[in-house]
Amino acid sequence: MSHVIIGPHLITFDQIRIGQWPEMAQYFKNSLKFCQDWLNGQESFSINTSGSTGKPKTIQVSRKQMILSAEATRRFFQIQNGDRLLCCLHTDLVAGKMMLVRSMVWNCPIHIETPNSKPLKEFPSCFPLDFVAMVPYQVENTLLDPNSLKAFKNIKNLIIGGAPISATLQKKISQWPVNLYQTYGMTETVSHIALAKINGDGNLVYKSLPGVSISTTETHQLVIKAPMASQDTLTTNDLAEMVSENEFIWKGRADFTVNSGGIKIQPELLESKIQGAMSQFFPDSRYFFGGLPHDLFGEQLVLVIEMKNQDHMPSVDFSDSLKSSLDKFENPKKIHFIENFAETQSGKINRKETLDKLYQSINTGKMP
């Protein structure tokens, strides 16, 4: 029987089953309550979706789905009983919940940390961790902290999800002796259903997990058939290029496509192209491409940058750098600065809400 470690407390699965744990912060209580429900055989759990296949909603996920997901990941990484896990993702969302499920299904000890930008900061530099999941900003901040970086090198398997990883970050982390993968998945598939090896060359090819079938529609939207999914067949809003019957390259979101004068532009592809320019001129700013309504072209391509200093204007050098990185029709017609981007519940940029706020501010003459 394995256990959960929270700060100085080691709590066995038997203790969790009967609700025997010390007083602690509410976040940890909620995490342990989920584990208690699981260990006592609860068959269904409510989880909020992020909107990958439509509007965000709450769905019911079965115990069987979660077990199938955990077992597919175990086979992919060849996890052994007793391997050490770290949960540093929010356990209210599917990614964090699945880390807890993996611990219980795999019979592995798990450390639970409050989600923060440097989850390895308090770990001893020599402490081994066999399986960890993070989001990109946690990895970025881990590399900036010397203590965290020492612990990072002792991770055996790291999966990174929640948002696409930048080519710059890929190059940074690929030099370390860690088995690194970018994930593809959603709440409806109960976490990831495909993984892409990160090797630093910028080319991410996703391979589906055992038991998962993938294909694309005529409009290149990814279709998933997986035993752990909430539906027999899921047609996603993600655009993909099939490489083989079980491998694909992610191209971006169909609902983010900008149609300007009949030319369809995929923002995520442009965002990867200008990473170098953004790192040079706006290293601490988030950004994205999007479309704003235009009388003549239907939509106009714009670049939106999150910036506290509203008086800052892009330099000629920055504009020249964009032009050298992008094709003729990929250059933004305008660059807009916004103090704060709207976000989803899971912390991702809410592009639609941010663009709506920007468009409204342009019409009213007030800065967003």
Coordinates of C-alpha atoms in Angstrom, one line a residue:
M1 CA 0.0 0.0 0.0
S2 CA 1.5 3.3 -1.1
H3 CA 1.1 6.9 0.3
V4 CA 0.7 10.6 -0.3
I5 CA 3.3 13.1 0.9
I6 CA 2.2 16.7 1.7
G7 CA 5.0 18.8 3.2
P8 CA 6.1 16.9 6.4
H9 CA 3.1 14.6 6.4
L10 CA 3.1 11.0 5.0
I11 CA -0.4 9.7 4.7
T12 CA -1.0 6.1 3.6
F13 CA -3.8 5.2 1.2
D14 CA -5.4 3.2 4.1
Q15 CA -5.5 6.4 6.2
I16 CA -6.9 8.4 3.3
R17 CA -9.7 5.8 2.8
I18 CA -11.0 6.4 6.3
G19 CA -10.4 10.1 6.3
Q20 CA -7.5 10.1 8.7
W21 CA -5.2 13.0 7.9
P22 CA -3.9 16.0 9.8
E23 CA -5.2 19.6 9.6
M24 CA -3.9 21.3 6.5
A25 CA -4.8 23.9 3.9
Q26 CA -8.1 23.5 2.1
Y27 CA -6.5 22.8 -1.3
F28 CA -4.8 19.7 0.2
K29 CA -8.0 18.7 1.9
N30 CA -9.8 18.8 -1.4
S31 CA -7.1 16.7 -3.1
L32 CA -7.3 14.1 -0.3
K33 CA -11.1 14.1 -0.5
F34 CA -10.9 13.2 -4.1
C35 CA -8.4 10.4 -3.3
Q36 CA -10.7 9.2 -0.5
D37 CA -13.7 9.0 -2.9
W38 CA -11.6 7.1 -5.4
L39 CA -10.2 4.6 -2.8
N40 CA -13.7 4.0 -1.6
G41 CA -14.9 3.0 -5.1
Q42 CA -16.7 6.1 -6.4
E43 CA -17.7 5.3 -10.0
S44 CA -18.2 8.8 -11.5
F45 CA -16.6 12.2 -11.1
S46 CA -17.6 15.7 -12.3
I47 CA -14.8 17.6 -14.3
N48 CA -14.9 21.0 -16.1
T49 CA -13.8 21.0 -19.7
S50 CA -11.5 23.6 -21.3
G51 CA -13.5 23.9 -24.5
S52 CA -11.4 21.8 -26.9
T53 CA -14.5 20.3 -28.6
G54 CA -16.9 23.2 -28.0
K55 CA -18.0 25.5 -25.2
P56 CA -16.6 24.8 -21.7
K57 CA -18.9 22.6 -19.7
T58 CA -19.0 20.1 -16.9
I59 CA -18.9 16.4 -17.8
Q60 CA -19.1 13.2 -15.9
V61 CA -16.0 11.0 -16.2
S62 CA -16.2 7.4 -15.1
R63 CA -13.7 5.5 -13.0
K64 CA -13.2 3.1 -15.9
Q65 CA -12.2 5.9 -18.2
M66 CA -9.6 7.2 -15.7
I67 CA -8.2 3.7 -15.2
L68 CA -7.9 3.1 -18.9
S69 CA -6.0 6.4 -19.3
A70 CA -3.7 5.7 -16.4
E71 CA -2.9 2.2 -17.7
A72 CA -2.1 3.5 -21.2
T73 CA 0.3 6.0 -19.7
R74 CA 1.9 3.3 -17.5
R75 CA 2.5 1.1 -20.6
F76 CA 3.9 4.0 -22.6
F77 CA 6.5 4.9 -19.9
Q78 CA 6.9 1.4 -18.4
I79 CA 6.1 2.7 -14.9
Q80 CA 6.8 0.3 -12.0
N81 CA 5.1 0.0 -8.6
G82 CA 6.8 2.2 -6.1
D83 CA 8.0 4.8 -8.7
R84 CA 7.9 8.3 -7.2
L85 CA 5.4 10.9 -8.6
L86 CA 4.9 14.6 -8.2
C87 CA 1.6 16.4 -8.6
C88 CA 2.1 20.2 -9.0
L89 CA -0.9 20.8 -11.2
H90 CA -4.3 22.0 -9.9
T91 CA -6.3 19.0 -8.7
D92 CA -9.6 20.7 -9.5
L93 CA -8.8 20.1 -13.2
V94 CA -8.3 16.9 -15.1
A95 CA -4.5 17.1 -15.3
G96 CA -4.1 17.3 -11.6
K97 CA -6.8 14.7 -10.8
M98 CA -5.2 12.3 -13.2
M99 CA -1.8 12.6 -11.4
L100 CA -3.7 11.5 -8.2
V101 CA -5.4 8.7 -10.1
R102 CA -2.1 7.4 -11.6
S103 CA -0.6 7.2 -8.1
M104 CA -3.5 5.1 -6.8
V105 CA -3.8 2.9 -9.9
W106 CA 0.0 2.4 -10.2
N107 CA 0.4 2.0 -6.4
C108 CA 3.1 4.7 -6.4
P109 CA 3.9 7.3 -3.7
I110 CA 3.0 10.9 -4.8
H111 CA 4.1 14.3 -3.5
I112 CA 1.4 16.9 -3.7
E113 CA 2.5 20.5 -4.0
T114 CA 0.4 23.7 -4.3
P115 CA 0.4 24.7 -8.0
N116 CA 3.0 27.5 -8.4
S117 CA 5.6 28.7 -10.9
K118 CA 8.5 26.8 -9.2
P119 CA 7.2 23.5 -7.9
L120 CA 10.7 22.0 -7.5
K121 CA 12.1 24.8 -5.4
E122 CA 11.8 23.0 -2.1
F123 CA 13.0 19.6 -3.3
P124 CA 16.5 18.3 -2.4
S125 CA 18.7 18.4 -5.4
C126 CA 19.4 14.7 -5.2
F127 CA 15.8 13.6 -4.8
P128 CA 14.7 11.3 -7.6
L129 CA 11.3 11.7 -9.2
D130 CA 10.1 9.1 -11.8
F131 CA 7.1 10.8 -13.3
V132 CA 6.1 14.5 -13.2
A133 CA 3.6 16.6 -15.2
M134 CA 4.0 20.4 -15.6
V135 CA 2.7 23.2 -17.8
P136 CA 5.2 25.3 -19.9
Y137 CA 5.4 28.3 -17.5
Q138 CA 6.4 26.0 -14.6
V139 CA 9.2 24.5 -16.7
E140 CA 10.3 28.0 -17.8
N141 CA 10.6 29.2 -14.2
T142 CA 12.2 26.0 -13.0
L143 CA 15.1 26.6 -15.4
L144 CA 15.6 30.1 -14.0
D145 CA 16.0 28.9 -10.4
P146 CA 19.3 27.2 -9.5
N147 CA 17.8 25.0 -6.8
S148 CA 14.9 24.0 -9.0
L149 CA 17.2 23.2 -11.9
K150 CA 19.2 20.7 -9.8
A151 CA 16.0 18.9 -8.9
F152 CA 14.8 19.1 -12.5
K153 CA 17.8 17.0 -13.6
N154 CA 16.7 14.2 -11.4
I155 CA 13.3 13.7 -13.1
K156 CA 13.2 10.5 -15.1
N157 CA 10.0 11.2 -17.1
L158 CA 8.4 14.7 -17.6
I159 CA 5.2 15.4 -19.5
I160 CA 4.4 19.0 -20.4
G161 CA 0.9 20.0 -21.3
G162 CA -1.8 22.6 -21.0
A163 CA -0.4 24.8 -23.8
P164 CA 2.0 24.3 -26.8
I165 CA 5.7 24.4 -25.8
S166 CA 7.8 27.1 -27.6
A167 CA 10.7 26.1 -29.8
T168 CA 12.9 28.2 -27.5
L169 CA 11.9 26.2 -24.5
Q170 CA 12.4 23.0 -26.4
K171 CA 16.0 23.8 -27.1
K172 CA 16.6 24.8 -23.5
I173 CA 15.3 21.7 -21.9
S174 CA 16.4 19.1 -24.5
Q175 CA 20.0 19.3 -23.3
W176 CA 19.1 17.9 -19.9
P177 CA 19.0 14.2 -19.1
V178 CA 15.2 14.0 -18.7
N179 CA 12.8 11.9 -20.8
L180 CA 10.7 14.8 -22.1
Y181 CA 7.3 14.7 -23.9
Q182 CA 4.7 17.3 -24.9
T183 CA 1.2 16.0 -24.4
Y184 CA -2.0 16.2 -26.5
G185 CA -5.3 15.7 -24.9
M186 CA -8.3 17.3 -23.3
T187 CA -10.8 16.7 -20.5
E188 CA -13.1 14.7 -22.8
T189 CA -10.2 12.2 -23.4
V190 CA -9.4 12.2 -19.7
S191 CA -5.9 13.8 -20.0
H192 CA -3.5 13.0 -22.9
I193 CA -4.1 10.5 -25.7
A194 CA -0.9 11.3 -27.6
L195 CA 2.7 12.3 -26.7
A196 CA 5.4 14.0 -28.7
K197 CA 9.1 13.4 -27.9
I198 CA 10.9 16.7 -27.2
N199 CA 14.4 16.6 -28.8
G200 CA 15.1 20.3 -29.5
D201 CA 14.7 20.3 -33.3
G202 CA 11.3 22.0 -33.0
N203 CA 9.5 19.2 -34.9
L204 CA 6.8 17.7 -32.6
V205 CA 5.3 14.5 -33.9
Y206 CA 2.6 13.1 -31.7
K207 CA 2.2 9.3 -31.3
S208 CA -1.1 8.0 -29.9
L209 CA -1.2 5.9 -26.8
P210 CA -1.9 2.2 -27.0
G211 CA -5.5 1.5 -27.9
V212 CA -6.2 5.0 -29.3
S213 CA -7.1 5.5 -33.0
I214 CA -6.7 8.8 -34.8
S215 CA -7.7 10.3 -38.2
T216 CA -8.7 13.6 -39.7
T217 CA -11.8 15.0 -41.4
E218 CA -11.8 16.5 -44.9
T219 CA -11.2 19.9 -43.3
H220 CA -8.2 18.4 -41.4
Q221 CA -9.7 18.4 -38.0
L222 CA -8.4 15.6 -35.7
V223 CA -10.8 12.8 -34.9
I224 CA -10.1 10.5 -31.9
K225 CA -11.4 7.1 -31.0
A226 CA -10.2 6.1 -27.6
P227 CA -11.5 3.8 -24.9
M228 CA -10.9 6.5 -22.2
A229 CA -12.8 9.2 -24.1
S230 CA -16.3 10.4 -23.2
Q231 CA -17.7 9.6 -26.6
D232 CA -17.0 6.8 -29.1
T233 CA -15.8 9.3 -31.7
L234 CA -14.5 12.8 -30.9
T235 CA -14.1 15.4 -33.6
T236 CA -11.9 18.1 -32.2
N237 CA -11.3 21.7 -33.1
D238 CA -7.6 21.0 -33.6
L239 CA -6.1 20.9 -37.1
A240 CA -3.7 18.1 -37.7
E241 CA -1.5 16.5 -40.5
M242 CA -1.3 12.8 -40.4
V243 CA 2.2 11.3 -40.5
S244 CA 1.2 7.7 -40.1
E245 CA -1.8 5.8 -38.9
N246 CA -0.9 6.6 -35.3
E247 CA 1.2 9.8 -35.6
F248 CA 0.3 13.4 -36.4
I249 CA 1.6 17.0 -36.4
W250 CA -0.6 19.5 -34.6
K251 CA -1.3 22.6 -36.8
G252 CA -3.4 24.7 -34.5
R253 CA -7.1 25.3 -33.6
A254 CA -9.7 25.5 -36.3
D255 CA -11.7 28.1 -34.3
F256 CA -8.6 30.4 -34.2
T257 CA -8.2 30.4 -38.0
V258 CA -8.2 34.0 -39.4
N259 CA -9.9 34.4 -42.8
S260 CA -8.7 37.7 -44.3
G261 CA -9.9 38.3 -47.9
G262 CA -10.3 34.6 -48.5
I263 CA -6.8 33.8 -47.3
K264 CA -6.9 31.5 -44.3
I265 CA -4.2 32.0 -41.7
Q266 CA -3.4 29.8 -38.7
P267 CA -2.3 32.0 -35.8
E268 CA -0.3 29.3 -33.9
L269 CA 2.0 28.7 -36.8
L270 CA 2.8 32.4 -37.0
E271 CA 3.4 32.6 -33.3
S272 CA 6.1 30.0 -33.5
K273 CA 7.7 31.9 -36.4
I274 CA 8.2 35.1 -34.4
Q275 CA 9.4 33.5 -31.1
G276 CA 12.9 34.9 -31.8
A277 CA 11.7 38.4 -32.4
M278 CA 9.4 38.4 -29.3
S279 CA 12.2 37.0 -27.1
Q280 CA 14.5 39.8 -28.3
F281 CA 12.1 42.8 -28.1
F282 CA 9.4 41.7 -25.6
P283 CA 11.0 38.8 -23.6
D284 CA 8.5 38.9 -20.7
S285 CA 5.3 39.4 -22.7
R286 CA 2.6 36.9 -23.8
Y287 CA 1.3 37.4 -27.3
F288 CA -1.0 35.9 -30.0
F289 CA -2.2 36.5 -33.5
G290 CA -5.9 37.0 -34.1
G291 CA -8.5 38.4 -36.4
L292 CA -10.6 41.6 -35.9
P293 CA -13.6 42.5 -38.1
H294 CA -12.8 44.5 -41.2
D295 CA -15.2 46.0 -43.7
L296 CA -13.3 45.0 -46.8
F297 CA -11.5 41.8 -45.9
G298 CA -14.0 40.3 -43.4
E299 CA -11.1 39.9 -40.9
Q300 CA -7.9 41.7 -40.4
L301 CA -4.8 39.9 -39.0
V302 CA -3.5 41.6 -35.8
L303 CA -0.7 40.8 -33.3
V304 CA -1.8 41.3 -29.7
I305 CA 0.9 41.8 -27.0
E306 CA 0.3 41.8 -23.2
M307 CA 2.1 44.8 -21.9
K308 CA 1.8 46.9 -18.7
N309 CA 3.3 50.0 -20.3
Q310 CA 0.6 51.2 -22.6
D311 CA 2.8 54.0 -24.0
H312 CA 5.3 51.5 -25.4
M313 CA 5.3 51.4 -29.2
P314 CA 6.9 48.7 -31.4
S315 CA 10.2 49.9 -32.9
V316 CA 11.2 49.9 -36.6
D317 CA 13.6 47.1 -35.7
F318 CA 10.8 44.9 -34.3
S319 CA 8.7 45.5 -37.4
D320 CA 11.6 44.6 -39.6
S321 CA 12.2 41.5 -37.6
L322 CA 8.6 40.4 -38.1
K323 CA 8.8 41.0 -41.8
S324 CA 11.9 38.8 -42.1
S325 CA 10.2 36.0 -40.1
L326 CA 6.8 36.0 -41.8
D327 CA 5.5 35.7 -45.4
K328 CA 3.7 38.6 -47.1
F329 CA 0.2 37.7 -46.0
E330 CA 1.3 36.6 -42.6
N331 CA 2.4 40.1 -41.4
P332 CA 0.0 41.7 -39.0
K333 CA -1.8 44.8 -40.2
K334 CA -1.7 46.3 -36.8
I335 CA 0.0 45.6 -33.4
H336 CA -2.1 46.1 -30.3
F337 CA -1.0 46.3 -26.6
I338 CA -3.3 45.1 -23.8
E339 CA -2.5 45.4 -20.2
N340 CA -4.0 42.0 -19.2
F341 CA -5.2 39.2 -21.3
A342 CA -8.4 37.4 -20.4
E343 CA -7.8 33.9 -19.3
T344 CA -9.7 30.6 -19.1
Q345 CA -10.3 28.8 -15.8
S346 CA -7.2 26.7 -16.5
G347 CA -5.0 29.7 -17.0
K348 CA -4.8 29.7 -20.8
I349 CA -5.2 32.9 -22.8
N350 CA -8.8 33.4 -23.7
R351 CA -8.3 34.7 -27.2
K352 CA -11.9 35.3 -28.1
E353 CA -12.7 37.3 -25.0
T354 CA -9.4 39.3 -25.3
L355 CA -10.1 40.1 -29.0
D356 CA -13.7 41.1 -28.1
K357 CA -12.4 43.4 -25.4
L358 CA -9.9 44.9 -27.8
Y359 CA -12.5 45.4 -30.6
Q360 CA -14.8 47.1 -28.1
S361 CA -12.0 49.4 -26.9
I362 CA -11.1 50.4 -30.5
N363 CA -14.8 51.3 -31.2
T364 CA -15.1 53.3 -27.9
G365 CA -11.7 54.9 -28.1
K366 CA -10.8 53.5 -24.6
M367 CA -7.6 51.4 -24.0
P368 CA -8.4 47.9 -22.9

